[in-house]
Short mmCIF file of N, CA and C in Angstrom, two decimals:
data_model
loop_
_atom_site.label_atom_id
_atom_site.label_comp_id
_atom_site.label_asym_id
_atom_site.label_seq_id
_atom_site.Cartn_x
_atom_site.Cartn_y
_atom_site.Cartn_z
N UNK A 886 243.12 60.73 2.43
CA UNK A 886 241.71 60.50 2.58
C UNK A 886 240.92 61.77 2.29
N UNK A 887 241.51 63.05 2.99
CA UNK A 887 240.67 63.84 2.72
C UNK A 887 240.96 65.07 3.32
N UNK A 888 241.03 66.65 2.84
CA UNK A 888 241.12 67.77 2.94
C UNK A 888 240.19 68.77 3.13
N UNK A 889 240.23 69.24 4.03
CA UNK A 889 239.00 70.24 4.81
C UNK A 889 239.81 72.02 5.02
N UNK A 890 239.14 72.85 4.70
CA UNK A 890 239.44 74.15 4.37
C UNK A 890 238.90 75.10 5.19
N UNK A 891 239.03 75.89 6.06
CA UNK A 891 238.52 76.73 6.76
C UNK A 891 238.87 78.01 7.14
N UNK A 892 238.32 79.07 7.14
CA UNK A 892 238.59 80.68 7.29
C UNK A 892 239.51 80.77 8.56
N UNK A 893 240.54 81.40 8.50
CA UNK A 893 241.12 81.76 9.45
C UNK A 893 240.73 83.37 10.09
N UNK A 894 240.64 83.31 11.79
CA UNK A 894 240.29 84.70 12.12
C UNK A 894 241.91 85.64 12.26
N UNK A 895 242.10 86.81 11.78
CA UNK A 895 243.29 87.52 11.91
C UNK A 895 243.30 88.51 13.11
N UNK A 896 244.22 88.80 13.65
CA UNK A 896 244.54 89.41 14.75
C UNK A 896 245.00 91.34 14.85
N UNK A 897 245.25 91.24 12.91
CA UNK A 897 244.83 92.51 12.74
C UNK A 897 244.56 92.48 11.10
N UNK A 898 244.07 93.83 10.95
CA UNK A 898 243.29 93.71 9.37
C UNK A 898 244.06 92.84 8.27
N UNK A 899 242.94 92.50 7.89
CA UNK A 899 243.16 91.85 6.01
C UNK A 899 243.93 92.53 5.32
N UNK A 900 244.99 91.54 4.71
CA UNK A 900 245.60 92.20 3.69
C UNK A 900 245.12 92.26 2.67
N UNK A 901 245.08 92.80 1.39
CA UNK A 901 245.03 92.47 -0.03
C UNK A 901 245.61 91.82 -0.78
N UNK A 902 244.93 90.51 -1.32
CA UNK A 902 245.95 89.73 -2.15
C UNK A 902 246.51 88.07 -1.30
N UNK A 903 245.91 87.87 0.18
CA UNK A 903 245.96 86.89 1.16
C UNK A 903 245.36 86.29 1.71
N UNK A 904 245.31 85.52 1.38
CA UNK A 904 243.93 84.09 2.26
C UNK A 904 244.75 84.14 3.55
N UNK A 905 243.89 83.51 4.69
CA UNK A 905 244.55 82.39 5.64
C UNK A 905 243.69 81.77 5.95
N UNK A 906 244.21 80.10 5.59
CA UNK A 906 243.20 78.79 6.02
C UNK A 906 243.41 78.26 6.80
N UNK A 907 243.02 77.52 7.07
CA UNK A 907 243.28 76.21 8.23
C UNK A 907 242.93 75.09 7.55
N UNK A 908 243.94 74.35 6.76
CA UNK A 908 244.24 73.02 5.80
C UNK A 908 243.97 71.74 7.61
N UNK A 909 242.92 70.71 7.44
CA UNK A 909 243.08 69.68 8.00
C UNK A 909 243.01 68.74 6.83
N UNK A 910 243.44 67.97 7.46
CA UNK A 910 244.06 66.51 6.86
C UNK A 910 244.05 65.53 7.39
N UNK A 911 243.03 64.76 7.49
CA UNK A 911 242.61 63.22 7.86
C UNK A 911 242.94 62.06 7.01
N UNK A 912 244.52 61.20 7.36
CA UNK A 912 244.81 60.31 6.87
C UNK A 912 244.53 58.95 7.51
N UNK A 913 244.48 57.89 6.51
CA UNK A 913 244.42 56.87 7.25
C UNK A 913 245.69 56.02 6.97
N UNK A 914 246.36 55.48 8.39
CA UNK A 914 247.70 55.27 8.60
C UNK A 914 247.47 54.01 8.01
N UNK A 915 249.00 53.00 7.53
CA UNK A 915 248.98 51.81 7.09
C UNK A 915 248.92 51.21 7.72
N UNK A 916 249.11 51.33 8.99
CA UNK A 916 249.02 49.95 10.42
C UNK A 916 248.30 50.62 11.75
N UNK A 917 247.70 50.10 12.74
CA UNK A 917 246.97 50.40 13.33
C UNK A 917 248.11 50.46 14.59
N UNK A 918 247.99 51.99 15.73
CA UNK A 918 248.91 52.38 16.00
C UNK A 918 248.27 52.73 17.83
N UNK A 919 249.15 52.03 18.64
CA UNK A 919 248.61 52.22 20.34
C UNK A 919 248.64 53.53 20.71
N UNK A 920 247.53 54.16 20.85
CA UNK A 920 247.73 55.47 21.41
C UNK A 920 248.75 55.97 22.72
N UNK A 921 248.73 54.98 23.81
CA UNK A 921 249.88 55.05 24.28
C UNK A 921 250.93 54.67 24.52
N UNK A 922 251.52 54.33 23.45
CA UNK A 922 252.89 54.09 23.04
C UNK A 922 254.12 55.43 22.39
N UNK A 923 255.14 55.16 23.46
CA UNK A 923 255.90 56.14 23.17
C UNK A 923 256.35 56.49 21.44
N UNK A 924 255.74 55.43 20.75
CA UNK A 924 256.37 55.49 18.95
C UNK A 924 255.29 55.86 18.56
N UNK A 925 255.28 57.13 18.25
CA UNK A 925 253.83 58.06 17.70
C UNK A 925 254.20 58.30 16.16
N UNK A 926 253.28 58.01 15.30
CA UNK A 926 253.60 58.87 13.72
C UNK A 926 253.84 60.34 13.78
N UNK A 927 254.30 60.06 12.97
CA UNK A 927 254.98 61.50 12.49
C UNK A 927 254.82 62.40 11.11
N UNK A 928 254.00 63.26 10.84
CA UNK A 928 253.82 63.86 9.57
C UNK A 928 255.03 64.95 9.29
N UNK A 929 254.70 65.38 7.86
CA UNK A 929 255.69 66.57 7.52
C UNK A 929 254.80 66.88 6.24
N UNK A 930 254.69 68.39 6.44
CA UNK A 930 254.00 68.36 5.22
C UNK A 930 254.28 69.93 4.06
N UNK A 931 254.68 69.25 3.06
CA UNK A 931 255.45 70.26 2.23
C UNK A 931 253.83 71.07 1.21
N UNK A 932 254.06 72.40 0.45
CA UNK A 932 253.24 72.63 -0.46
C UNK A 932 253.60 73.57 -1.32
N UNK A 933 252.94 73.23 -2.42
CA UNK A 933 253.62 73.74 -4.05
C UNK A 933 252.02 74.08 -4.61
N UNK A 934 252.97 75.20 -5.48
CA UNK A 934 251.47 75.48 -6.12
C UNK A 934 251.70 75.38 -7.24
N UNK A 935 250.29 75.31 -8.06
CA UNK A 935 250.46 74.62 -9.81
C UNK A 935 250.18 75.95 -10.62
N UNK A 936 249.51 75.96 -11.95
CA UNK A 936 249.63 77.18 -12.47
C UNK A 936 248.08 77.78 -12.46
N UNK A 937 248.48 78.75 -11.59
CA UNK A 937 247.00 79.62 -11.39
C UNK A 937 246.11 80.34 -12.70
N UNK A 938 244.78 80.18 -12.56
CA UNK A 938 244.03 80.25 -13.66
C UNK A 938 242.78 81.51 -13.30
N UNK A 939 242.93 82.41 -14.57
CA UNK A 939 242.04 83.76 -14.67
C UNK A 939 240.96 82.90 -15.20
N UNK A 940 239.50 83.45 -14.20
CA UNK A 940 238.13 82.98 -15.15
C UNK A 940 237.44 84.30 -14.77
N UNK A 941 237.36 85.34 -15.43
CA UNK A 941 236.38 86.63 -15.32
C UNK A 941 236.83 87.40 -14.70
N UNK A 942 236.92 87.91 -13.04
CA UNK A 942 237.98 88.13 -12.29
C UNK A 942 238.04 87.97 -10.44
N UNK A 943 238.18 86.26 -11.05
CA UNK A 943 239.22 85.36 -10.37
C UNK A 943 240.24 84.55 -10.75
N UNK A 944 241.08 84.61 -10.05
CA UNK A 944 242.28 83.74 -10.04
C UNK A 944 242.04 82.82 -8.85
N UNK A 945 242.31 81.36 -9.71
CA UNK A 945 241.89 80.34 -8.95
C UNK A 945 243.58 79.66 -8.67
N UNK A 946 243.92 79.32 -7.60
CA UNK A 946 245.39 78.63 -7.57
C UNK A 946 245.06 77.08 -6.69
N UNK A 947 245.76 76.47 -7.95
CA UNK A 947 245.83 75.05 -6.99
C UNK A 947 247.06 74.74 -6.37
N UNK A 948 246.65 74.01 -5.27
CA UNK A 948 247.74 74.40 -3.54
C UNK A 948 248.01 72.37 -4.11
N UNK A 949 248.93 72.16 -4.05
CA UNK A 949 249.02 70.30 -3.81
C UNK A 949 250.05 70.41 -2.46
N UNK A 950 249.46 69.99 -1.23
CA UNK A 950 250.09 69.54 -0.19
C UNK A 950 250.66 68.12 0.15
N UNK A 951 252.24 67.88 0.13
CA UNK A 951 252.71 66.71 -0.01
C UNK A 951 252.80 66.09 1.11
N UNK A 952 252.25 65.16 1.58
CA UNK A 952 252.17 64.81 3.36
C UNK A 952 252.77 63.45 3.79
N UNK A 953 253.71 63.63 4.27
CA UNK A 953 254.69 62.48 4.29
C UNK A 953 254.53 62.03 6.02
N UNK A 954 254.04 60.58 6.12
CA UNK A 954 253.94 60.05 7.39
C UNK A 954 254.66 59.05 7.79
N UNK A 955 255.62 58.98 8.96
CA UNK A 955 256.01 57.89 9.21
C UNK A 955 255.34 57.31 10.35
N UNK A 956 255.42 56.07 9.77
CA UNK A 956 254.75 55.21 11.62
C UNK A 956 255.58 54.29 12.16
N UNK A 957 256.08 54.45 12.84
CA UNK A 957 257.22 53.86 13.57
C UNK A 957 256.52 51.99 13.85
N UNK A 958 257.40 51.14 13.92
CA UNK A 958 257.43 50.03 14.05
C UNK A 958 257.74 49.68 15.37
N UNK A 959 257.27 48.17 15.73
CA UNK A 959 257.75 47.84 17.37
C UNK A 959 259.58 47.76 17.35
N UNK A 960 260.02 47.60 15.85
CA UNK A 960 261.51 47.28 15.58
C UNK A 960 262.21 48.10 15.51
N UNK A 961 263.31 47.82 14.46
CA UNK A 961 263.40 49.29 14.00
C UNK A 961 263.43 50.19 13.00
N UNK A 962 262.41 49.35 11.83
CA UNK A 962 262.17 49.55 10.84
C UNK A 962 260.90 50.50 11.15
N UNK A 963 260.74 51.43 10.00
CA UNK A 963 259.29 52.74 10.19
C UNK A 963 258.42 52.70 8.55
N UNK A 964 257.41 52.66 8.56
CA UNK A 964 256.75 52.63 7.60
C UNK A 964 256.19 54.25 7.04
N UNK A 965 256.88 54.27 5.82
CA UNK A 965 256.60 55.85 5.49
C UNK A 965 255.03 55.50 4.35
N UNK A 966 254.41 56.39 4.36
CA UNK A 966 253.67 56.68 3.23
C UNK A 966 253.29 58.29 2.90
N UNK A 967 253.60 58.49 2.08
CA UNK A 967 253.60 59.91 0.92
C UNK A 967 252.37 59.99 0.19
N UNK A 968 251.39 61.21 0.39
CA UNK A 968 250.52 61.45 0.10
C UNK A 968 249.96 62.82 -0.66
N UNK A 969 249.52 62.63 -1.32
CA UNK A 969 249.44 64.49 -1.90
C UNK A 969 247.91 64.39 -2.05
N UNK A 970 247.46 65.57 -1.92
CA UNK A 970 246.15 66.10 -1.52
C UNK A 970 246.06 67.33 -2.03
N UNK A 971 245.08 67.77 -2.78
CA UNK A 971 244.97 68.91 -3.90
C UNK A 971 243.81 69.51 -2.86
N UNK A 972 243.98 71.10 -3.27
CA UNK A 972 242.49 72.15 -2.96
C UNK A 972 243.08 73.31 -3.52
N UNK A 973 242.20 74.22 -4.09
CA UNK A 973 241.88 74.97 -4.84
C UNK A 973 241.58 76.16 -4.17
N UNK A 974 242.19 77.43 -3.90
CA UNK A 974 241.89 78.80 -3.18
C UNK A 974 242.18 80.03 -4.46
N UNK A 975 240.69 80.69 -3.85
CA UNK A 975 240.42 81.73 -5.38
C UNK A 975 240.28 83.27 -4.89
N UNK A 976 240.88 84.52 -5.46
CA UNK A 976 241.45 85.38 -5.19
C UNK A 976 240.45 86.48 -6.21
N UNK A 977 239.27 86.67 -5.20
CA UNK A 977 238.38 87.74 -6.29
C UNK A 977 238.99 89.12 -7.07
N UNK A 978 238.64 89.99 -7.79
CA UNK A 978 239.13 91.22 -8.20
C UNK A 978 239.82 91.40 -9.07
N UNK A 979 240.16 89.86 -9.52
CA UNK A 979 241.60 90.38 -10.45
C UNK A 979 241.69 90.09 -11.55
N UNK A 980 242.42 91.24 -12.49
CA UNK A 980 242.03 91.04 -13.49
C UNK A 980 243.75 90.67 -14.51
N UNK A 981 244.25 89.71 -14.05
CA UNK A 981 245.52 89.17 -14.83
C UNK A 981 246.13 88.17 -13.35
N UNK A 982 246.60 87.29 -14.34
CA UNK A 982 247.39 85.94 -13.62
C UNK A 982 248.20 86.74 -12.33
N UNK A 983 248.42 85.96 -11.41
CA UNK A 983 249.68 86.59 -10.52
C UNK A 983 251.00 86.53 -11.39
N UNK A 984 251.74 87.11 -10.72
CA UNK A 984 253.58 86.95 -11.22
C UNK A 984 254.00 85.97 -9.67
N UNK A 985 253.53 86.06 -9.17
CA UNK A 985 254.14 85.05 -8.00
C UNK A 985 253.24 84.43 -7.14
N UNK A 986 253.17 83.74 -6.36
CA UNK A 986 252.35 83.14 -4.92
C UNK A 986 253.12 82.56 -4.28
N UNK A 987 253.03 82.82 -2.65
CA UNK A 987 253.69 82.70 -1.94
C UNK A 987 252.86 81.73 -1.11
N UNK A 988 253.63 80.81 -0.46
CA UNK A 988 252.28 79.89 0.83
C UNK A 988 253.31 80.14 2.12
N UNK A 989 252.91 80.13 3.06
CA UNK A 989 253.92 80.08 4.12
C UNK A 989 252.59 79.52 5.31
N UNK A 990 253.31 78.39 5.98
CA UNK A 990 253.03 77.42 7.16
C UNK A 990 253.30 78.53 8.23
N UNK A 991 251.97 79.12 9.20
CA UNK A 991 252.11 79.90 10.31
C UNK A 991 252.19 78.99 11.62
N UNK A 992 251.64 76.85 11.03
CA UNK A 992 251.47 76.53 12.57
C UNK A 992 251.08 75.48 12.16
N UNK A 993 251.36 74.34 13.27
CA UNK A 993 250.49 73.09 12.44
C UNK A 993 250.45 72.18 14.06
N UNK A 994 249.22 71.44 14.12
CA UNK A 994 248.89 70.44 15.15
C UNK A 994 248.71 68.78 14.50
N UNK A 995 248.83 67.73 15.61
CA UNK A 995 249.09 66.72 14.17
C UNK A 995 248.86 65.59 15.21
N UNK A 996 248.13 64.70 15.21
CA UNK A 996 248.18 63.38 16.20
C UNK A 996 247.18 62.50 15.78
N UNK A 997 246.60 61.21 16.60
CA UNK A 997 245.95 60.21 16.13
C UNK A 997 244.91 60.55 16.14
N UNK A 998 243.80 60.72 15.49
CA UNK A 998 242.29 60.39 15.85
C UNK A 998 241.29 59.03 15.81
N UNK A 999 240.09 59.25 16.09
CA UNK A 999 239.49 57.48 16.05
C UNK A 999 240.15 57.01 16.98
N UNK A 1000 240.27 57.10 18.05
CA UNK A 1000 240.59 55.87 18.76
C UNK A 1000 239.89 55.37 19.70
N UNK A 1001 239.67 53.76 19.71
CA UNK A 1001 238.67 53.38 19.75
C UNK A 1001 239.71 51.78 20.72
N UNK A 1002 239.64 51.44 21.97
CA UNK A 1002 240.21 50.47 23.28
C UNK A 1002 241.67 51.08 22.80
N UNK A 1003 241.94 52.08 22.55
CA UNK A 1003 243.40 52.56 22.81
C UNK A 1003 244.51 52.31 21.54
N UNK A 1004 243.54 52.43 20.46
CA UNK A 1004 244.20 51.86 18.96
C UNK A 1004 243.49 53.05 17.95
N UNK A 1005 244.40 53.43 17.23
CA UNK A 1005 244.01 54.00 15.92
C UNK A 1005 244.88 53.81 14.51
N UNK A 1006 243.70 53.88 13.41
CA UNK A 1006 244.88 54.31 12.37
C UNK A 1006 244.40 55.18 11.32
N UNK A 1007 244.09 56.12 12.05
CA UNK A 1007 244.02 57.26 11.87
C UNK A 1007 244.46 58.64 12.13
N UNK A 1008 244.88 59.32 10.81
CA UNK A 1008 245.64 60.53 11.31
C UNK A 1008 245.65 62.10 11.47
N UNK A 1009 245.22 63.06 11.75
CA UNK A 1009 244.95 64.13 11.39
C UNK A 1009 246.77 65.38 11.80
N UNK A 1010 246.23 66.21 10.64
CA UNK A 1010 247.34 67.45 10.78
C UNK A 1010 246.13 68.83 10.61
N UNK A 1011 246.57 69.40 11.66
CA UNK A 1011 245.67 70.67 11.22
C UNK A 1011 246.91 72.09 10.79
N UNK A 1012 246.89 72.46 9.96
CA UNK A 1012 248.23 73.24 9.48
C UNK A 1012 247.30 74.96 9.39
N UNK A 1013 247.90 75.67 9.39
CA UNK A 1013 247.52 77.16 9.21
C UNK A 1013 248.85 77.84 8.19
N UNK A 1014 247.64 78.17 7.16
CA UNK A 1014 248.39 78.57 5.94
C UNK A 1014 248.12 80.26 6.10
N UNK A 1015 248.95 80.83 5.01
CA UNK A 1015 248.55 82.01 4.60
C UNK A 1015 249.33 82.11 3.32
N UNK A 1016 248.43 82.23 2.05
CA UNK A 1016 248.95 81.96 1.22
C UNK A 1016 248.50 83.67 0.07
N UNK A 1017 249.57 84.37 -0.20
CA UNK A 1017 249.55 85.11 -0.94
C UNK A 1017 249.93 85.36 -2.63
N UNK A 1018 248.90 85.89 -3.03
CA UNK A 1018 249.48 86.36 -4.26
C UNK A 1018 250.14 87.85 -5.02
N UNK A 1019 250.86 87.84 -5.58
CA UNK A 1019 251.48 89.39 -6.73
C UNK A 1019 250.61 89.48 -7.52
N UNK A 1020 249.76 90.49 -7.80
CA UNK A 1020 248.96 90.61 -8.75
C UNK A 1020 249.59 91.08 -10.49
N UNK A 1021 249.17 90.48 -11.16
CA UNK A 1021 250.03 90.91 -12.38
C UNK A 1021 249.39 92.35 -12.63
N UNK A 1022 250.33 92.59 -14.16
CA UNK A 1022 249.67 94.14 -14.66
C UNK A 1022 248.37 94.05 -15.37
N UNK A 1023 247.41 94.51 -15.02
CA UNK A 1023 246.53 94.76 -15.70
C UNK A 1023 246.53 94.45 -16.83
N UNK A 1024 246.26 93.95 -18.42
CA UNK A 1024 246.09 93.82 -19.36
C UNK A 1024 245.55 95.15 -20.13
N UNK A 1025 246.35 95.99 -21.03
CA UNK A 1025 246.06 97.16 -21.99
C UNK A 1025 244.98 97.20 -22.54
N UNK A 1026 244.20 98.02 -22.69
CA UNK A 1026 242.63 97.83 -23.61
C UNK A 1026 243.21 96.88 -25.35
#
């Protein structure tokens, strides 16, 4: 459904070359799910990055986060659905592609939202990224 991006505060100085966000993620589940019922969905959420792009000097990298939910059934069958969700984080100063980027998951929170006489199907993950780049070599006059 939809991806929301937000500044993370650090606990000691900024590095060079490193975002940290706070990726939320508001899905909407395939079946409508009792908030208190011991069979809660379950996310997992993987991320890959595509090929980062120089415009003047930024490097723009697109993040695709793969978000895999299961929702458990009254049986004992579970209904998965797989989702990917694109956003875009841009890295001022630089003047040549990275040679690498790194993402690494520092933390993630994840449960129903909307709920409305004790039913939802709706889902949120709030994940905390920090996603770095290698700056390439400079380009020769």
């Amino acid at each position: 459904m939809a991806v929301y991006l937000s500044p993370v505060g650090l606990a000691t100085a900024a590095v060079a070359n490193s975002l940290n966000v706070l990726a939320t993620f508001k899905e909407k589940l395939c079946r409508t799910v009792c908030a208190t019922s011991t069979n809660q969905p379950r996310a997992t959420v993987t991320y890959r990055y595509e090929t980062p792009v120089l415009n003047g000097a930024t490097v723009f990298v697109p993040i695709v986060a793969t978000i895999t939910i299961v929702t458990p059934n009254c049986g004992c069958d579970a209904s998965t659905q797989v989702i990917n969700e694109r956003f875009v984080l841009a890295f001022f100063g630089q003047t040549a592609l990275p040679t690498a980027v790194t993402i690494t998951e520092e933390g993630e929170t994840q449960g129903l939202i909307k709920v409305v006489c004790g039913k939802s199907n709706c889902y949120m993950i709030n994940s905390g990224l920090t996603v770095t780049i290698t700056p390439g070599a400079t380009p020769a006059a």
